[in-house]
Amino acid sequence: KPGEQRNSREPSSSPCMHLAVVACGDRLEETLIMLKSAVLFSNRRLCFHIFAEDSLKLEFEKKLKDWPSSYTKKFEYNIYPITFSVGNAQEWKKLFKPCAAQRLFLPVILKDVDSLLYVDTDVLFLRPIDDIWHILKELNSTQLAAMAPEHEIPKIGWYSRFARHPYYGTTGVNSGVMLMNLTRIRNTQFKNSLIPSGLTWEEMLYPLYQKYKNYITWGDQDLLNIIFYFNPECLYVFPCQWNYRPDHCMYGSNCKGAEEEGVSILHGNRGVYHDDKQPTFKALYEVIRDFPFEDNLFQSLYYPLQSKFLDTVHTLCGRIPQVFLKQIEKTMKKVYENRVIVYLGANHRY
């Protein structure tokens, strides 16, 4: 495709899990740490779709090539320019955070991709992407996307208290982690508040933005909430441990799924990886950032994480370290067991 950068370590015909991210401004490092967490734990091959400003392309190329071959063979990647197929590009770029609205155009741009997982740059995977990818199979015949609630408790949720536009359900949904069946999105006529008949996804985006632009606060996420308010049968809602944010612990623990199973995907929104407001989130980010690829996961990742968590027990999120550690410990044990089995199997042949 014009303007697309492709780097493939394996034949593109083999099936893979598609992961999309949009990176602008100072989000290079954050995006690379997210991709690193994906590669560390996932089992099946990954296809990364990185949408980035031109000034970041060479840096992405350089950094990803520096990763050891034992990891680069697990993925291929494409780098795309920031483009908006309808409406005013400058308006879309300024909507909420720089370039964030690009995610709305993924079904239009990635015409050859059937399904993908979109994540914000400030996401960390604490278990294989394979596990959330399986949720695609749980979608019924009308569902074409999956997201987690914006909040678990309506009385303290943002949308239920402040929204001046329609939103999905009782608390709205958060678009930082979003599974999308792009084929279904492209083929659906969506109910809307613009005209009596249905509109395609691409036809709907800019008129919908024009109608609600004076009422939306969270940009493209608000537009997604409006779309699924009018088309609730199209959305599958997955539990909060797949999009765990500071809101789930800073007011007291309110994500039961994470309490039971541990955090599956950590979403450090509000810049918490880079300030001292939520040291538990920052600790996880820094440990994954600093982990040397080829080192022992327990020795160089899990134990330093436990040590850092000791310094966060005075905080509301830090009081529940098992919520953050449970899933990542389970995942690392599986990685270790798989490597031991492969090693023993290889030696058994001789």
Short mmCIF file of C-alpha atoms in Angstrom, two decimals:
data_model
loop_
_atom_site.label_atom_id
_atom_site.label_comp_id
_atom_site.label_asym_id
_atom_site.label_seq_id
_atom_site.Cartn_x
_atom_site.Cartn_y
_atom_site.Cartn_z
CA LYS A 1 0.00 0.00 0.00
CA PRO A 2 1.28 3.55 -0.64
CA GLY A 3 3.37 4.90 2.21
CA GLU A 4 3.44 1.57 4.02
CA GLN A 5 6.61 0.14 5.52
CA ARG A 6 6.74 -3.64 5.77
CA ASN A 7 9.18 -5.88 7.60
CA SER A 8 8.48 -9.58 7.58
CA ARG A 9 10.54 -12.22 9.36
CA GLU A 10 8.25 -15.09 8.39
CA PRO A 11 5.95 -15.86 5.44
CA SER A 12 2.93 -13.56 5.65
CA SER A 13 0.63 -16.39 4.55
CA SER A 14 0.81 -18.11 7.94
CA PRO A 15 -1.98 -17.09 10.33
CA CYS A 16 -1.20 -14.51 12.95
CA MET A 17 -2.85 -12.34 15.58
CA HIS A 18 -3.15 -8.74 14.39
CA LEU A 19 -2.34 -5.96 16.84
CA ALA A 20 -2.80 -2.27 15.94
CA VAL A 21 -1.48 0.81 17.73
CA VAL A 22 -1.29 4.53 16.94
CA ALA A 23 1.84 6.42 18.04
CA CYS A 24 2.37 10.17 17.78
CA GLY A 25 4.37 12.77 19.66
CA ASP A 26 6.42 11.37 22.53
CA ARG A 27 4.83 7.90 22.53
CA LEU A 28 7.72 5.98 20.90
CA GLU A 29 9.13 4.38 24.06
CA GLU A 30 5.69 3.62 25.50
CA THR A 31 4.67 1.88 22.27
CA LEU A 32 7.85 -0.19 22.16
CA ILE A 33 7.34 -1.35 25.77
CA MET A 34 3.77 -2.36 24.89
CA LEU A 35 5.02 -4.35 21.88
CA LYS A 36 7.72 -5.89 24.04
CA SER A 37 5.15 -7.12 26.57
CA ALA A 38 3.16 -8.64 23.70
CA VAL A 39 6.17 -10.50 22.30
CA LEU A 40 7.45 -11.69 25.69
CA PHE A 41 4.41 -13.77 26.54
CA SER A 42 2.41 -14.58 23.39
CA ASN A 43 2.50 -17.99 21.73
CA ARG A 44 1.21 -17.54 18.19
CA ARG A 45 2.90 -15.29 15.66
CA LEU A 46 2.00 -11.60 15.82
CA CYS A 47 1.37 -9.04 13.07
CA PHE A 48 1.89 -5.49 14.32
CA HIS A 49 0.17 -2.60 12.52
CA ILE A 50 1.91 0.57 13.71
CA PHE A 51 0.40 3.90 12.69
CA ALA A 52 2.97 6.62 13.29
CA GLU A 53 4.03 10.11 12.35
CA ASP A 54 6.72 10.21 9.68
CA SER A 55 9.28 11.44 12.21
CA LEU A 56 8.91 8.22 14.24
CA LYS A 57 9.20 5.66 11.42
CA LEU A 58 12.97 5.37 11.35
CA GLU A 59 13.15 5.14 15.14
CA PHE A 60 10.65 2.28 15.19
CA GLU A 61 12.66 0.52 12.50
CA LYS A 62 15.93 0.96 14.35
CA LYS A 63 14.62 -0.09 17.77
CA LEU A 64 12.76 -3.18 16.55
CA LYS A 65 15.80 -4.37 14.59
CA ASP A 66 17.85 -4.21 17.79
CA TRP A 67 15.69 -6.88 19.42
CA PRO A 68 17.28 -10.37 19.50
CA SER A 69 16.35 -12.73 16.66
CA SER A 70 14.76 -15.20 19.09
CA TYR A 71 12.03 -12.56 19.55
CA THR A 72 11.93 -10.82 16.15
CA LYS A 73 11.11 -14.16 14.50
CA LYS A 74 7.86 -14.17 16.48
CA PHE A 75 6.37 -11.19 14.64
CA GLU A 76 6.20 -9.12 11.49
CA TYR A 77 5.28 -5.47 11.36
CA ASN A 78 3.90 -2.81 9.04
CA ILE A 79 4.32 0.93 9.61
CA TYR A 80 1.66 3.21 8.16
CA PRO A 81 1.35 7.00 7.88
CA ILE A 82 -1.40 8.84 9.76
CA THR A 83 -4.31 9.23 7.32
CA PHE A 84 -8.02 10.01 7.58
CA SER A 85 -10.20 8.93 4.67
CA VAL A 86 -13.13 11.28 5.35
CA GLY A 87 -13.57 14.76 6.82
CA ASN A 88 -10.94 17.28 7.86
CA ALA A 89 -7.59 15.65 8.72
CA GLN A 90 -6.54 18.53 11.01
CA GLU A 91 -9.77 18.22 12.98
CA TRP A 92 -9.28 14.48 13.43
CA LYS A 93 -5.66 14.97 14.51
CA LYS A 94 -6.67 17.45 17.21
CA LEU A 95 -9.52 15.29 18.54
CA PHE A 96 -8.55 14.41 22.14
CA LYS A 97 -4.90 13.21 21.98
CA PRO A 98 -2.73 13.59 18.85
CA CYS A 99 -3.72 11.08 16.17
CA ALA A 100 -5.89 9.00 18.54
CA ALA A 101 -8.82 9.24 16.09
CA GLN A 102 -6.81 7.10 13.65
CA ARG A 103 -8.26 4.02 15.36
CA LEU A 104 -11.69 4.91 13.96
CA PHE A 105 -10.35 4.39 10.44
CA LEU A 106 -8.77 0.95 10.88
CA PRO A 107 -11.63 -0.88 9.10
CA VAL A 108 -11.19 1.45 6.11
CA ILE A 109 -7.38 1.27 5.90
CA LEU A 110 -6.71 -2.39 6.76
CA LYS A 111 -8.99 -3.82 4.09
CA ASP A 112 -7.16 -7.17 3.95
CA VAL A 113 -7.32 -7.79 7.71
CA ASP A 114 -10.33 -9.71 9.03
CA SER A 115 -9.95 -9.09 12.79
CA LEU A 116 -7.54 -7.26 15.06
CA LEU A 117 -6.87 -6.10 18.58
CA TYR A 118 -6.40 -2.35 18.92
CA VAL A 119 -4.64 -1.02 22.03
CA ASP A 120 -3.49 2.37 23.25
CA THR A 121 0.25 2.91 23.59
CA ASP A 122 -0.03 2.87 27.42
CA VAL A 123 -1.11 -0.78 27.58
CA LEU A 124 0.92 -3.70 28.96
CA PHE A 125 0.14 -7.37 28.38
CA LEU A 126 0.56 -9.53 31.47
CA ARG A 127 -0.50 -12.72 29.69
CA PRO A 128 -0.47 -13.98 26.08
CA ILE A 129 -2.47 -12.04 23.48
CA ASP A 130 -3.70 -15.50 22.46
CA ASP A 131 -6.05 -15.43 25.46
CA ILE A 132 -7.90 -12.23 24.55
CA TRP A 133 -7.80 -13.23 20.86
CA HIS A 134 -9.98 -16.23 21.79
CA ILE A 135 -12.75 -13.80 22.79
CA LEU A 136 -13.33 -13.17 19.06
CA LYS A 137 -14.84 -16.67 18.92
CA GLU A 138 -17.32 -15.73 21.64
CA LEU A 139 -18.91 -12.97 19.56
CA ASN A 140 -22.40 -13.83 18.36
CA SER A 141 -23.62 -13.20 14.81
CA THR A 142 -24.42 -9.50 15.36
CA GLN A 143 -21.40 -8.50 17.46
CA LEU A 144 -18.47 -6.90 15.64
CA ALA A 145 -16.39 -5.33 18.43
CA ALA A 146 -15.55 -5.96 22.08
CA MET A 147 -14.56 -3.53 24.84
CA ALA A 148 -14.56 -3.30 28.63
CA PRO A 149 -16.81 -0.97 30.67
CA GLU A 150 -15.47 2.51 31.40
CA HIS A 151 -16.31 1.90 35.05
CA GLU A 152 -17.75 -0.81 37.26
CA ILE A 153 -19.85 1.46 39.51
CA PRO A 154 -22.30 3.84 37.75
CA LYS A 155 -22.53 6.33 40.61
CA ILE A 156 -18.81 7.13 40.38
CA GLY A 157 -18.42 6.57 36.61
CA TRP A 158 -17.55 9.49 34.35
CA TYR A 159 -20.18 8.93 31.66
CA SER A 160 -23.04 8.36 34.09
CA ARG A 161 -22.20 11.62 35.90
CA PHE A 162 -20.99 14.03 33.24
CA ALA A 163 -21.67 12.87 29.66
CA ARG A 164 -23.71 15.22 27.48
CA HIS A 165 -24.10 12.73 24.64
CA PRO A 166 -25.46 9.17 24.27
CA TYR A 167 -23.20 6.38 25.55
CA TYR A 168 -23.28 2.61 25.74
CA GLY A 169 -24.97 0.90 28.71
CA THR A 170 -24.92 2.35 32.22
CA THR A 171 -21.25 3.36 32.43
CA GLY A 172 -20.03 3.61 28.83
CA VAL A 173 -17.12 1.62 27.43
CA ASN A 174 -13.37 2.29 27.30
CA SER A 175 -11.72 2.06 23.89
CA GLY A 176 -8.11 1.61 25.06
CA VAL A 177 -8.36 -2.15 24.46
CA MET A 178 -10.69 -3.02 21.60
CA LEU A 179 -11.21 -6.22 19.63
CA MET A 180 -12.58 -5.51 16.16
CA ASN A 181 -13.99 -7.81 13.51
CA LEU A 182 -13.15 -5.49 10.62
CA THR A 183 -14.95 -7.59 8.03
CA ARG A 184 -18.25 -7.30 9.90
CA ILE A 185 -17.70 -3.58 10.51
CA ARG A 186 -17.16 -3.00 6.79
CA ASN A 187 -20.29 -4.98 5.88
CA THR A 188 -22.72 -3.49 8.42
CA GLN A 189 -25.29 -0.74 7.99
CA PHE A 190 -25.36 1.12 11.32
CA LYS A 191 -28.38 2.71 12.96
CA ASN A 192 -27.64 6.34 13.76
CA SER A 193 -29.07 9.70 14.83
CA LEU A 194 -28.35 11.32 11.46
CA ILE A 195 -30.77 9.76 8.97
CA PRO A 196 -33.59 7.18 9.25
CA SER A 197 -31.76 4.56 7.19
CA GLY A 198 -28.49 2.85 8.01
CA LEU A 199 -25.01 4.14 7.18
CA THR A 200 -21.73 2.34 6.62
CA TRP A 201 -18.96 2.87 9.16
CA GLU A 202 -17.05 5.24 6.87
CA GLU A 203 -20.17 7.21 5.88
CA MET A 204 -21.12 7.71 9.51
CA LEU A 205 -17.87 8.91 11.12
CA TYR A 206 -17.52 12.52 10.05
CA PRO A 207 -21.23 13.52 10.17
CA LEU A 208 -21.44 11.95 13.62
CA TYR A 209 -18.41 13.94 14.75
CA GLN A 210 -19.90 17.14 13.32
CA LYS A 211 -23.16 16.57 15.19
CA TYR A 212 -21.60 15.86 18.60
CA LYS A 213 -18.24 17.67 18.52
CA ASN A 214 -19.38 20.34 21.00
CA TYR A 215 -20.48 17.70 23.51
CA ILE A 216 -17.65 15.16 23.51
CA THR A 217 -14.76 15.16 25.98
CA TRP A 218 -12.85 11.94 25.28
CA GLY A 219 -12.71 12.27 21.50
CA ASP A 220 -12.90 9.07 19.49
CA GLN A 221 -13.91 7.03 22.55
CA ASP A 222 -17.03 9.18 22.87
CA LEU A 223 -17.83 8.62 19.20
CA LEU A 224 -17.55 4.86 19.71
CA ASN A 225 -19.88 5.11 22.70
CA ILE A 226 -22.39 7.03 20.59
CA ILE A 227 -22.19 4.43 17.79
CA PHE A 228 -22.78 1.51 20.17
CA TYR A 229 -25.55 3.38 22.01
CA PHE A 230 -27.52 3.23 18.76
CA ASN A 231 -26.23 -0.29 17.93
CA PRO A 232 -25.93 -2.13 21.27
CA GLU A 233 -26.41 -5.52 19.62
CA CYS A 234 -23.08 -4.99 17.82
CA LEU A 235 -20.95 -4.86 20.98
CA TYR A 236 -19.56 -7.61 23.19
CA VAL A 237 -18.50 -6.41 26.64
CA PHE A 238 -15.55 -8.22 28.21
CA PRO A 239 -14.63 -7.97 31.92
CA CYS A 240 -12.45 -5.34 33.55
CA GLN A 241 -9.32 -7.48 34.03
CA TRP A 242 -8.76 -7.13 30.26
CA ASN A 243 -8.52 -3.33 30.55
CA TYR A 244 -7.40 -2.63 34.12
CA ARG A 245 -6.91 1.08 34.87
CA PRO A 246 -6.10 3.18 37.97
CA ASP A 247 -9.85 3.73 38.44
CA HIS A 248 -10.13 0.06 39.35
CA CYS A 249 -8.03 0.43 42.49
CA MET A 250 -7.51 4.12 43.37
CA TYR A 251 -10.99 4.36 44.92
CA GLY A 252 -10.73 0.93 46.49
CA SER A 253 -10.66 -2.35 44.58
CA ASN A 254 -13.69 -2.59 42.28
CA CYS A 255 -12.70 -5.09 39.57
CA LYS A 256 -13.82 -8.50 40.79
CA GLY A 257 -12.42 -10.28 37.76
CA ALA A 258 -8.92 -8.99 38.55
CA GLU A 259 -9.30 -9.99 42.22
CA GLU A 260 -10.17 -13.53 41.15
CA GLU A 261 -7.90 -14.04 38.13
CA GLY A 262 -5.36 -11.23 38.30
CA VAL A 263 -4.87 -8.36 35.84
CA SER A 264 -4.65 -9.61 32.24
CA ILE A 265 -4.03 -6.29 30.47
CA LEU A 266 -2.81 -3.21 32.33
CA HIS A 267 -3.87 0.19 30.97
CA GLY A 268 -1.81 3.00 32.48
CA ASN A 269 -3.91 5.91 31.30
CA ARG A 270 -3.58 9.46 32.68
CA GLY A 271 0.20 9.20 32.30
CA VAL A 272 0.67 7.05 35.41
CA TYR A 273 3.73 5.26 34.00
CA HIS A 274 5.60 8.56 34.02
CA ASP A 275 4.65 10.25 37.31
CA ASP A 276 4.43 9.17 40.93
CA LYS A 277 0.64 9.17 41.35
CA GLN A 278 0.28 5.38 40.90
CA PRO A 279 3.62 3.74 41.76
CA THR A 280 2.23 0.22 41.25
CA PHE A 281 1.52 0.93 37.58
CA LYS A 282 4.87 2.67 37.18
CA ALA A 283 6.70 -0.30 38.74
CA LEU A 284 5.27 -2.73 36.18
CA TYR A 285 6.12 -0.41 33.30
CA GLU A 286 9.72 0.09 34.45
CA VAL A 287 10.38 -3.59 35.10
CA ILE A 288 9.17 -4.63 31.63
CA ARG A 289 11.08 -1.70 30.09
CA ASP A 290 14.31 -2.71 31.81
CA PHE A 291 14.01 -6.48 31.32
CA PRO A 292 16.90 -7.80 29.16
CA PHE A 293 15.23 -9.92 26.46
CA GLU A 294 17.31 -13.06 26.81
CA ASP A 295 17.39 -13.16 30.61
CA ASN A 296 15.48 -15.42 32.98
CA LEU A 297 11.93 -14.10 33.42
CA PHE A 298 11.71 -14.89 37.12
CA GLN A 299 15.18 -13.60 37.96
CA SER A 300 15.13 -10.40 35.91
CA LEU A 301 11.42 -9.54 35.78
CA TYR A 302 9.29 -11.16 38.47
CA TYR A 303 11.64 -10.78 41.45
CA PRO A 304 12.47 -7.11 40.71
CA LEU A 305 8.74 -6.51 40.38
CA GLN A 306 8.05 -8.03 43.79
CA SER A 307 10.78 -5.87 45.27
CA LYS A 308 9.39 -2.67 43.70
CA PHE A 309 5.89 -3.52 44.92
CA LEU A 310 7.12 -3.48 48.53
CA ASP A 311 7.59 0.27 48.14
CA THR A 312 3.98 0.78 47.01
CA VAL A 313 2.05 -0.90 49.86
CA HIS A 314 1.13 2.52 51.31
CA THR A 315 -1.02 3.26 48.22
CA LEU A 316 -4.55 1.99 47.51
CA CYS A 317 -3.41 0.09 44.41
CA GLY A 318 -0.28 -1.16 46.15
CA ARG A 319 -2.34 -2.80 48.90
CA ILE A 320 -3.47 -5.50 46.50
CA PRO A 321 -0.21 -6.70 44.89
CA GLN A 322 -1.64 -10.17 44.22
CA VAL A 323 -4.07 -8.59 41.74
CA PHE A 324 -1.14 -7.34 39.66
CA LEU A 325 1.14 -10.35 40.14
CA LYS A 326 -1.20 -13.34 39.84
CA GLN A 327 -1.57 -13.48 36.07
CA ILE A 328 1.99 -12.50 35.19
CA GLU A 329 3.35 -15.22 37.53
CA LYS A 330 1.05 -17.80 35.94
CA THR A 331 2.12 -16.68 32.46
CA MET A 332 5.82 -16.86 33.26
CA LYS A 333 5.45 -20.36 34.68
CA LYS A 334 3.87 -21.46 31.41
CA VAL A 335 6.67 -19.86 29.38
CA TYR A 336 9.25 -21.59 31.56
CA GLU A 337 7.50 -24.97 31.35
CA ASN A 338 7.24 -24.71 27.56
CA ARG A 339 10.94 -23.96 27.26
CA VAL A 340 11.88 -26.86 29.55
CA ILE A 341 9.70 -29.25 27.53
CA VAL A 342 11.25 -28.03 24.25
CA TYR A 343 14.75 -28.33 25.73
CA LEU A 344 14.17 -31.83 27.10
CA GLY A 345 12.51 -32.91 23.85
CA ALA A 346 15.50 -31.69 21.84
CA ASN A 347 17.98 -33.50 24.10
CA HIS A 348 15.90 -36.67 24.16
CA ARG A 349 16.50 -37.16 20.45
CA TYR A 350 20.25 -37.57 20.93
#
